[in-house]
mmCIF file of C-alpha atoms and ligand atoms in Angstrom:
data_model
loop_
_atom_site.group_PDB
_atom_site.id
_atom_site.type_symbol
_atom_site.label_atom_id
_atom_site.label_comp_id
_atom_site.label_asym_id
_atom_site.label_seq_id
_atom_site.Cartn_x
_atom_site.Cartn_y
_atom_site.Cartn_z
ATOM 1 C CA MET A 18 14.269 16.854 -11.767
ATOM 2 C CA THR A 19 17.760 14.229 -12.585
ATOM 3 C CA GLN A 20 19.211 15.269 -15.480
ATOM 4 C CA SER A 21 19.812 11.736 -17.608
ATOM 5 C CA ILE A 22 22.831 10.677 -15.853
ATOM 6 C CA ALA A 23 25.432 9.191 -17.937
ATOM 7 C CA PRO A 24 25.324 4.783 -18.357
ATOM 8 C CA GLU A 25 28.995 4.525 -16.572
ATOM 9 C CA THR A 26 28.489 6.270 -13.012
ATOM 10 C CA THR A 27 28.317 3.574 -10.590
ATOM 11 C CA VAL A 28 25.313 3.792 -8.291
ATOM 12 C CA LYS A 29 24.386 3.238 -5.091
ATOM 13 C CA LEU A 30 21.667 0.631 -4.715
ATOM 14 C CA SER A 31 19.396 0.501 -1.621
ATOM 15 C CA LEU A 32 16.475 -2.923 -1.581
ATOM 16 C CA ILE A 33 14.157 -2.327 0.887
ATOM 17 C CA VAL A 34 12.845 -5.769 1.691
ATOM 18 C CA PRO A 35 9.980 -6.054 4.336
ATOM 19 C CA VAL A 36 9.898 -9.743 6.099
ATOM 20 C CA PHE A 37 7.477 -11.401 8.822
ATOM 21 C CA ASN A 38 7.678 -14.835 9.574
ATOM 22 C CA GLU A 39 10.269 -15.061 6.227
ATOM 23 C CA ALA A 40 12.532 -18.012 6.819
ATOM 24 C CA GLU A 41 12.114 -20.049 4.023
ATOM 25 C CA THR A 42 12.064 -17.374 1.662
ATOM 26 C CA VAL A 43 15.346 -15.229 2.747
ATOM 27 C CA SER A 44 17.829 -17.131 1.103
ATOM 28 C CA LEU A 45 15.871 -17.486 -2.520
ATOM 29 C CA PHE A 46 15.917 -13.625 -2.348
ATOM 30 C CA ILE A 47 19.411 -13.439 -1.517
ATOM 31 C CA ASN A 48 20.533 -15.943 -4.084
ATOM 32 C CA SER A 49 18.226 -14.725 -7.076
ATOM 33 C CA ILE A 50 19.872 -10.711 -5.828
ATOM 34 C CA SER A 51 23.361 -12.318 -6.225
ATOM 35 C CA THR A 52 22.148 -13.987 -9.866
ATOM 36 C CA VAL A 53 21.106 -10.661 -10.859
ATOM 37 C CA PHE A 54 23.771 -8.176 -9.239
ATOM 38 C CA ASP A 55 26.563 -10.440 -9.698
ATOM 39 C CA LYS A 56 26.903 -9.679 -13.075
ATOM 40 C CA GLU A 57 26.001 -5.950 -12.693
ATOM 41 C CA PRO A 58 29.261 -3.913 -12.124
ATOM 42 C CA LEU A 59 28.104 -0.852 -12.373
ATOM 43 C CA VAL A 60 25.887 -1.398 -8.865
ATOM 44 C CA ASP A 61 26.805 -0.491 -5.205
ATOM 45 C CA LEU A 62 24.003 -2.372 -3.417
ATOM 46 C CA GLU A 63 22.837 -2.651 0.056
ATOM 47 C CA ILE A 64 19.945 -5.224 1.040
ATOM 48 C CA LEU A 65 17.977 -3.356 3.613
ATOM 49 C CA PHE A 66 15.597 -6.454 5.650
ATOM 50 C CA ILE A 67 13.408 -4.477 8.543
ATOM 51 C CA ASN A 68 12.336 -7.950 10.400
ATOM 52 C CA ASP A 69 8.396 -6.652 10.903
ATOM 53 C CA GLY A 70 8.222 -8.913 14.666
ATOM 54 C CA SER A 71 8.800 -12.624 12.848
ATOM 55 C CA THR A 72 8.044 -15.139 15.362
ATOM 56 C CA ASP A 73 9.943 -17.854 13.479
ATOM 57 C CA ASP A 74 13.704 -17.851 13.094
ATOM 58 C CA THR A 75 13.723 -15.301 10.196
ATOM 59 C CA LEU A 76 16.221 -13.479 12.252
ATOM 60 C CA LEU A 77 18.776 -15.714 12.386
ATOM 61 C CA ARG A 78 18.470 -16.609 8.813
ATOM 62 C CA LEU A 79 19.578 -13.426 8.157
ATOM 63 C CA LEU A 80 22.039 -12.931 10.760
ATOM 64 C CA GLU A 81 23.668 -16.408 8.637
ATOM 65 C CA LEU A 82 23.143 -14.696 5.145
ATOM 66 C CA GLN A 83 24.744 -11.059 6.670
ATOM 67 C CA SER A 84 28.165 -13.396 8.206
ATOM 68 C CA ILE A 85 28.523 -14.463 4.871
ATOM 69 C CA ASP A 86 27.216 -11.590 2.456
ATOM 70 C CA ASN A 87 28.482 -7.474 3.618
ATOM 71 C CA ARG A 88 25.380 -6.129 1.544
ATOM 72 C CA ILE A 89 22.976 -7.244 4.373
ATOM 73 C CA GLN A 90 21.898 -4.834 6.604
ATOM 74 C CA ILE A 91 19.248 -5.971 9.219
ATOM 75 C CA ILE A 92 16.159 -3.849 11.169
ATOM 76 C CA GLU A 93 14.597 -5.199 13.605
ATOM 77 C CA LEU A 94 10.809 -3.960 14.222
ATOM 78 C CA SER A 95 9.720 -3.920 18.372
ATOM 79 C CA ARG A 96 7.009 -6.442 17.186
ATOM 80 C CA ASN A 97 4.798 -6.690 13.916
ATOM 81 C CA PHE A 98 3.425 -3.194 12.885
ATOM 82 C CA GLY A 99 2.401 -3.976 9.288
ATOM 83 C CA LYS A 100 4.044 -3.979 6.095
ATOM 84 C CA GLU A 101 3.577 -0.020 5.748
ATOM 85 C CA ALA A 102 5.515 0.747 8.940
ATOM 86 C CA ALA A 103 8.657 -1.834 8.328
ATOM 87 C CA LEU A 104 8.392 0.105 4.212
ATOM 88 C CA THR A 105 8.755 3.249 5.539
ATOM 89 C CA ALA A 106 11.579 1.675 8.644
ATOM 90 C CA GLY A 107 13.632 0.782 5.212
ATOM 91 C CA LEU A 108 12.723 4.472 3.719
ATOM 92 C CA GLN A 109 13.892 6.534 7.138
ATOM 93 C CA ILE A 110 17.141 4.266 6.620
ATOM 94 C CA CYS A 111 18.256 3.516 3.414
ATOM 95 C CA SER A 112 21.485 5.305 1.646
ATOM 96 C CA GLY A 113 21.256 4.412 -1.521
ATOM 97 C CA GLN A 114 21.036 7.039 -4.370
ATOM 98 C CA ILE A 115 17.796 5.025 -5.814
ATOM 99 C CA ILE A 116 15.967 3.212 -3.554
ATOM 100 C CA VAL A 117 13.301 -0.335 -4.762
ATOM 101 C CA PRO A 118 11.346 -1.217 -2.059
ATOM 102 C CA ILE A 119 10.097 -5.517 -3.494
ATOM 103 C CA ASP A 120 8.673 -8.141 -1.429
ATOM 104 C CA VAL A 121 11.008 -11.057 0.003
ATOM 105 C CA ASP A 122 8.954 -14.171 -1.418
ATOM 106 C CA LEU A 123 10.746 -13.319 -5.780
ATOM 107 C CA GLN A 124 7.330 -11.967 -6.398
ATOM 108 C CA ASP A 125 8.510 -8.808 -7.541
ATOM 109 C CA PRO A 126 11.171 -9.945 -9.996
ATOM 110 C CA PRO A 127 14.386 -9.055 -9.289
ATOM 111 C CA GLN A 128 15.798 -9.090 -13.040
ATOM 112 C CA LEU A 129 13.556 -5.804 -13.298
ATOM 113 C CA ILE A 130 15.796 -3.712 -11.590
ATOM 114 C CA PRO A 131 18.339 -3.583 -13.875
ATOM 115 C CA ALA A 132 16.107 -2.572 -16.821
ATOM 116 C CA MET A 133 14.361 -0.043 -14.150
ATOM 117 C CA ILE A 134 18.515 1.513 -13.515
ATOM 118 C CA THR A 135 18.329 1.448 -17.263
ATOM 119 C CA LYS A 136 15.311 3.517 -16.899
ATOM 120 C CA TRP A 137 16.613 6.118 -14.184
ATOM 121 C CA ARG A 138 19.958 6.931 -16.292
ATOM 122 C CA GLU A 139 17.191 7.868 -18.844
ATOM 123 C CA GLY A 140 15.631 10.524 -16.241
ATOM 124 C CA TYR A 141 12.851 9.247 -15.040
ATOM 125 C CA GLU A 142 12.562 10.197 -10.995
ATOM 126 C CA VAL A 143 9.855 6.506 -10.472
ATOM 127 C CA VAL A 144 9.558 3.413 -13.000
ATOM 128 C CA LEU A 145 6.809 1.319 -11.733
ATOM 129 C CA GLY A 146 6.696 -2.617 -12.464
ATOM 130 C CA ARG A 147 3.111 -3.061 -13.282
ATOM 131 C CA ARG A 148 1.607 -6.171 -13.701
ATOM 132 C CA ILE A 149 0.368 -7.370 -16.846
ATOM 133 C CA ASP A 150 -1.769 -10.379 -15.544
ATOM 134 C CA ARG A 151 -2.416 -11.189 -11.805
ATOM 135 C CA ASP A 152 -3.168 -15.106 -12.979
ATOM 136 C CA SER A 153 -0.898 -16.331 -9.425
ATOM 137 C CA ASP A 154 -3.646 -14.178 -7.763
ATOM 138 C CA SER A 155 -7.210 -15.993 -7.151
ATOM 139 C CA TRP A 156 -9.730 -14.300 -8.970
ATOM 140 C CA ALA A 157 -11.721 -12.848 -6.418
ATOM 141 C CA LYS A 158 -8.441 -11.031 -4.762
ATOM 142 C CA ARG A 159 -7.874 -9.760 -8.529
ATOM 143 C CA SER A 160 -11.710 -8.800 -8.846
ATOM 144 C CA SER A 161 -11.968 -7.137 -5.444
ATOM 145 C CA ALA A 162 -8.679 -5.477 -6.093
ATOM 146 C CA ASN A 163 -10.172 -4.243 -9.426
ATOM 147 C CA LEU A 164 -12.699 -2.743 -7.553
ATOM 148 C CA PHE A 165 -10.583 -1.057 -5.166
ATOM 149 C CA TYR A 166 -8.873 0.875 -7.715
ATOM 150 C CA ARG A 167 -12.346 2.153 -9.739
ATOM 151 C CA ILE A 168 -13.292 3.064 -6.539
ATOM 152 C CA HIS A 169 -10.287 4.546 -5.444
ATOM 153 C CA ASN A 170 -9.423 6.416 -8.441
ATOM 154 C CA LYS A 171 -12.596 7.950 -8.980
ATOM 155 C CA MET A 172 -12.670 9.799 -5.236
ATOM 156 C CA THR A 173 -9.098 10.939 -5.289
ATOM 157 C CA SER A 174 -7.585 13.420 -6.661
ATOM 158 C CA SER A 175 -3.754 11.410 -6.743
ATOM 159 C CA LYS A 176 -4.807 8.766 -9.280
ATOM 160 C CA ILE A 177 -2.934 5.330 -8.032
ATOM 161 C CA PRO A 178 -1.604 3.668 -11.102
ATOM 162 C CA GLU A 179 -3.517 0.843 -10.993
ATOM 163 C CA ASN A 180 -1.859 -3.256 -11.324
ATOM 164 C CA VAL A 181 0.909 -1.519 -9.467
ATOM 165 C CA GLY A 182 2.181 -2.114 -6.040
ATOM 166 C CA ASP A 183 4.964 -1.431 -3.761
ATOM 167 C CA PHE A 184 7.981 -2.881 -6.446
ATOM 168 C CA ARG A 185 9.146 0.176 -8.224
ATOM 169 C CA LEU A 186 12.157 2.075 -8.719
ATOM 170 C CA MET A 187 12.649 5.453 -7.331
ATOM 171 C CA ASP A 188 14.650 8.352 -7.258
ATOM 172 C CA LYS A 189 16.156 9.579 -4.046
ATOM 173 C CA CYS A 190 14.652 13.234 -4.148
ATOM 174 C CA VAL A 191 11.352 10.672 -4.742
ATOM 175 C CA VAL A 192 11.839 9.364 -0.952
ATOM 176 C CA GLU A 193 13.391 12.875 0.168
ATOM 177 C CA ALA A 194 9.589 13.963 -0.753
ATOM 178 C CA ILE A 195 7.733 10.731 0.984
ATOM 179 C CA LYS A 196 9.924 11.119 4.317
ATOM 180 C CA GLU A 197 8.530 14.359 4.581
ATOM 181 C CA LEU A 198 4.626 13.141 4.769
ATOM 182 C CA PRO A 199 3.660 13.520 8.325
ATOM 183 C CA GLU A 200 1.456 10.844 8.475
ATOM 184 C CA SER A 201 1.241 7.969 10.821
ATOM 185 C CA ARG A 202 -0.968 6.802 9.230
ATOM 186 C CA ARG A 203 0.614 5.373 5.932
ATOM 187 C CA PHE A 204 -0.711 3.641 3.223
ATOM 188 C CA MET A 205 1.991 3.726 0.663
ATOM 189 C CA LYS A 206 1.147 2.967 -2.703
ATOM 190 C CA GLY A 207 -1.239 6.645 -2.106
ATOM 191 C CA LEU A 208 1.712 8.114 -0.658
ATOM 192 C CA PHE A 209 4.232 6.951 -3.558
ATOM 193 C CA ALA A 210 1.478 8.271 -6.027
ATOM 194 C CA TRP A 211 0.762 11.464 -4.232
ATOM 195 C CA VAL A 212 4.114 12.881 -4.556
ATOM 196 C CA GLY A 213 4.416 12.782 -8.245
ATOM 197 C CA PHE A 214 7.056 13.044 -9.969
ATOM 198 C CA LYS A 215 8.523 12.212 -13.716
ATOM 199 C CA THR A 216 7.391 8.383 -13.527
ATOM 200 C CA THR A 217 6.949 5.569 -15.971
ATOM 201 C CA TYR A 218 6.534 1.629 -16.763
ATOM 202 C CA ILE A 219 8.214 -1.281 -16.851
ATOM 203 C CA ASN A 220 5.755 -4.659 -17.118
ATOM 204 C CA TYR A 221 6.342 -8.115 -16.221
ATOM 205 C CA SER A 222 3.870 -10.825 -14.922
ATOM 206 C CA ARG A 223 3.662 -11.712 -11.082
ATOM 207 C CA PRO A 224 5.225 -15.257 -10.255
ATOM 208 C CA GLN A 225 3.346 -17.404 -7.436
ATOM 209 C CA ARG A 226 4.954 -17.280 -3.800
ATOM 210 C CA SER A 227 8.844 -18.955 -3.789
ATOM 211 C CA ALA A 228 7.951 -20.333 -0.159
ATOM 212 C CA GLY A 229 5.887 -19.961 2.353
ATOM 213 C CA THR A 230 2.397 -17.877 2.749
ATOM 214 C CA SER A 231 0.585 -15.027 2.259
ATOM 215 C CA LYS A 232 0.561 -12.703 4.914
ATOM 216 C CA PHE A 233 -2.953 -10.746 3.834
ATOM 217 C CA ASN A 234 -5.534 -12.726 3.818
ATOM 218 C CA GLY A 235 -9.604 -11.075 2.661
ATOM 219 C CA TRP A 236 -10.232 -9.459 5.764
ATOM 220 C CA LYS A 237 -7.237 -7.550 6.570
ATOM 221 C CA LEU A 238 -7.436 -6.441 2.118
ATOM 222 C CA TRP A 239 -10.306 -4.799 3.138
ATOM 223 C CA ASN A 240 -8.985 -2.756 6.083
ATOM 224 C CA PHE A 241 -6.530 -2.032 3.847
ATOM 225 C CA ALA A 242 -9.219 -0.583 1.176
ATOM 226 C CA LEU A 243 -10.752 1.399 3.805
ATOM 227 C CA GLU A 244 -7.387 2.474 4.821
ATOM 228 C CA GLY A 245 -6.510 4.050 1.116
ATOM 229 C CA ILE A 246 -9.653 5.716 0.526
ATOM 230 C CA THR A 247 -9.954 6.768 4.159
ATOM 231 C CA SER A 248 -6.420 8.702 3.477
ATOM 232 C CA PHE A 249 -7.151 10.105 0.289
ATOM 233 C CA SER A 250 -10.455 11.277 -0.087
ATOM 234 C CA THR A 251 -13.624 12.926 2.321
ATOM 235 C CA ASP A 252 -15.878 12.306 -0.104
ATOM 236 C CA PRO A 253 -17.674 9.200 1.668
ATOM 237 C CA LEU A 254 -18.291 11.939 4.119
ATOM 238 C CA LYS A 255 -20.157 14.045 1.792
ATOM 239 C CA ILE A 256 -22.332 11.983 0.086
ATOM 240 C CA TRP A 257 -24.771 11.776 3.058
ATOM 241 C CA THR A 258 -25.610 16.165 2.659
ATOM 242 C CA TYR A 259 -26.560 14.289 -0.620
ATOM 243 C CA LEU A 260 -28.643 11.370 0.860
ATOM 244 C CA GLY A 261 -30.787 13.596 3.204
ATOM 245 C CA LEU A 262 -31.425 15.876 0.303
ATOM 246 C CA THR A 263 -32.778 13.640 -1.778
ATOM 247 C CA PHE A 264 -34.111 11.022 1.199
ATOM 248 C CA SER A 265 -35.992 14.308 2.536
ATOM 249 C CA ALA A 266 -37.406 16.057 -0.956
ATOM 250 C CA ILE A 267 -39.247 12.492 -1.567
ATOM 251 C CA SER A 268 -40.443 12.285 2.165
ATOM 252 C CA PHE A 269 -42.299 16.131 1.124
ATOM 253 C CA LEU A 270 -43.451 15.160 -1.795
ATOM 254 C CA PHE A 271 -44.893 11.186 -0.368
ATOM 255 C CA ALA A 272 -46.288 13.538 2.947
ATOM 256 C CA ILE A 273 -47.818 15.949 0.298
ATOM 257 C CA PHE A 274 -49.615 13.204 -1.642
ATOM 258 C CA ILE A 275 -50.241 11.111 1.839
ATOM 259 C CA ALA A 276 -51.984 14.808 2.723
ATOM 260 C CA LEU A 277 -54.145 14.692 -0.423
ATOM 261 C CA LYS A 278 -54.991 11.073 0.093
ATOM 262 C CA VAL A 279 -56.874 11.928 2.966
ATOM 263 C CA ILE A 280 -58.527 15.051 2.323
ATOM 264 C CA ILE A 281 -59.555 13.692 -0.558
ATOM 265 C CA HIS A 282 -60.662 9.769 0.181
ATOM 266 C CA GLY A 283 -60.311 10.062 4.162
ATOM 267 C CA ALA A 284 -57.811 8.734 6.413
ATOM 268 C CA ASP A 285 -56.771 4.346 5.403
ATOM 269 C CA VAL A 286 -55.001 2.834 8.834
ATOM 270 C CA PRO A 287 -53.180 -0.054 6.483
ATOM 271 C CA GLY A 288 -49.961 0.465 5.532
ATOM 272 C CA TYR A 289 -48.027 -0.983 8.125
ATOM 273 C CA ALA A 290 -45.593 -2.856 6.023
ATOM 274 C CA SER A 291 -44.475 0.131 3.687
ATOM 275 C CA ILE A 292 -44.172 1.939 7.444
ATOM 276 C CA MET A 293 -42.329 -0.916 8.330
ATOM 277 C CA VAL A 294 -39.924 -1.047 5.572
ATOM 278 C CA ALA A 295 -39.210 3.241 5.334
ATOM 279 C CA VAL A 296 -38.556 2.949 9.054
ATOM 280 C CA THR A 297 -35.982 0.165 8.579
ATOM 281 C CA PHE A 298 -34.459 1.584 5.501
ATOM 282 C CA LEU A 299 -33.960 5.066 6.622
ATOM 283 C CA GLY A 300 -32.468 3.897 10.363
ATOM 284 C CA GLY A 301 -29.976 0.783 8.141
ATOM 285 C CA LEU A 302 -29.349 3.985 6.251
ATOM 286 C CA GLN A 303 -28.410 6.223 9.418
ATOM 287 C CA LEU A 304 -26.242 3.430 10.615
ATOM 288 C CA ILE A 305 -23.531 3.119 7.914
ATOM 289 C CA GLY A 306 -23.419 6.939 7.849
ATOM 290 C CA ILE A 307 -22.503 6.909 11.513
ATOM 291 C CA GLY A 308 -20.453 4.149 10.934
ATOM 292 C CA ILE A 309 -18.559 6.209 8.114
ATOM 293 C CA LEU A 310 -18.319 9.415 10.752
ATOM 294 C CA GLY A 311 -16.948 6.627 12.867
ATOM 295 C CA GLU A 312 -14.566 5.750 10.715
ATOM 296 C CA TYR A 313 -12.804 9.282 9.931
ATOM 297 C CA LEU A 314 -13.359 10.165 13.465
ATOM 298 C CA GLY A 315 -11.006 7.034 14.170
ATOM 299 C CA ARG A 316 -8.662 8.062 12.149
ATOM 300 C CA THR A 317 -8.190 11.647 13.489
ATOM 301 C CA TYR A 318 -8.230 10.224 16.929
ATOM 302 C CA ILE A 319 -5.190 7.581 16.472
ATOM 303 C CA GLU A 320 -3.797 9.894 13.770
ATOM 304 C CA SER A 321 -3.487 13.235 17.133
ATOM 305 C CA LYS A 322 -1.861 10.919 19.179
ATOM 306 C CA ARG A 323 1.120 11.214 16.959
ATOM 307 C CA ARG A 324 2.771 8.643 18.079
ATOM 308 C CA PRO A 325 5.473 7.131 15.691
ATOM 309 C CA VAL A 326 4.781 4.334 12.786
ATOM 310 C CA PHE A 327 6.975 2.223 14.226
ATOM 311 C CA ILE A 328 9.636 1.096 17.042
ATOM 312 C CA ILE A 329 13.433 -0.027 16.621
ATOM 313 C CA ARG A 330 14.703 -2.811 18.412
ATOM 314 C CA GLN A 331 17.897 -3.339 16.861
ATOM 315 C CA ILE A 332 19.923 -2.349 13.987
ATOM 316 C CA TYR A 333 22.431 -5.208 12.619
ATOM 317 C CA ARG A 334 24.740 -3.078 9.984
ATOM 318 C CA GLY A 335 27.095 -5.313 8.487
ATOM 319 C CA LYS A 336 30.899 -5.295 7.762
ATOM 320 C CA ARG A 337 31.194 -2.977 4.706
HETATM 321 N N1 LIG B 54 4.524 -8.156 5.042
HETATM 322 C C1 LIG B 54 5.587 -7.718 6.482
HETATM 323 N N2 LIG B 54 4.726 -6.874 7.701
HETATM 324 C C2 LIG B 54 3.428 -8.316 7.070
HETATM 325 C C3 LIG B 54 2.872 -8.677 6.385
HETATM 326 C C4 LIG B 54 3.728 -8.872 5.420
HETATM 327 O O1 LIG B 54 6.521 -7.116 6.459
HETATM 328 O O2 LIG B 54 2.729 -7.952 8.650
HETATM 329 C C5 LIG B 54 5.738 -8.753 3.928
HETATM 330 C C6 LIG B 54 6.163 -9.841 3.570
HETATM 331 O O3 LIG B 54 7.167 -10.321 3.954
HETATM 332 C C7 LIG B 54 6.223 -9.862 2.265
HETATM 333 C C8 LIG B 54 6.049 -8.878 1.296
HETATM 334 O O4 LIG B 54 4.866 -8.085 3.041
HETATM 335 O O5 LIG B 54 7.661 -9.586 2.147
HETATM 336 C C9 LIG B 54 4.601 -9.224 0.943
HETATM 337 O O6 LIG B 54 3.450 -9.837 1.435
HETATM 338 P P1 LIG B 54 3.039 -11.013 1.217
HETATM 339 O O7 LIG B 54 3.596 -12.212 0.255
HETATM 340 O O8 LIG B 54 2.713 -11.844 2.118
HETATM 341 O O9 LIG B 54 1.679 -10.545 0.422
HETATM 342 P P2 LIG B 54 0.868 -10.681 -1.127
HETATM 343 O O10 LIG B 54 1.731 -10.917 -1.613
HETATM 344 O O11 LIG B 54 0.358 -12.058 -0.500
HETATM 345 O O12 LIG B 54 0.147 -9.730 -1.584
HETATM 346 MG MG1 LIG B 55 3.892 -12.207 -1.819
#
């Protein structure tokens, strides 16, 4: 465990900032970072932007910013690999003693980072930013997120803390542990939780996006939720055994009931409706079962290829 560190020492902090079509937000972000860290002489800052295949002027903006700010480094990926892969790239390359993944749109307020560092100096290895209100999210996003956390945490042994995103401070030892995890489909929130370590919280209310638009729509979020559950639990595969057993038992009892009825009252022909309901219901149930098998099989297939999580086109190192 990290021992309490004297508050006087200078610490190297790496900010990991994935960006995808964020030309409008990057300079607002840097302004806000400067406002916070110009007052923090004990922090040696490295800002690692991961340009996740942006198709707008994001790279140009970043290079402009880098020419006047030597804390900035830019990792350019060869295409859009998604936020999880971009974060993974950042964690691989960062060199700080403490690491903070942060969204560029200022929805993760940089003003919280000094307080996180204070907690780290007290000896915590992970300091989570917990959203105490999500008023900036729509009702649908909030309630589906709640439902996801509830289902996910019921099914897995490593619980994801509720209302916590990727915004957190991590000690280097935590990042080293995450880098050891070999899987190529990376649900970062789950991996962060899985490695454990001594954790505490800082509460904040999540503001609106500074500019630009959200990159996550309903369908992407649904797939993200599936990724989370299938990455950390095999319960969806197991329920079929029990469902199958239950239905077999019910149909066995039903068969006895029908046989007795035929013996006592003789055969009656009507029953078309009930047969159709049973056939279509069980048919649907079986298709769902096959679908769930498919979700896992597909993931096993992709994982077995051992492809890299991301590909770097170029790294623009600032003059340090
Ligand atoms: N992002 C990324 N790659 C993607 C989608 C998003 O690097 O494919 C970045 C994006 O630029 C931002 C962060 O991930 O810095 C969070 O995205 P966004 O604000 O759109 O998500 P939301 O806050 O709406 O959940
Ligand atoms: Mg956002």
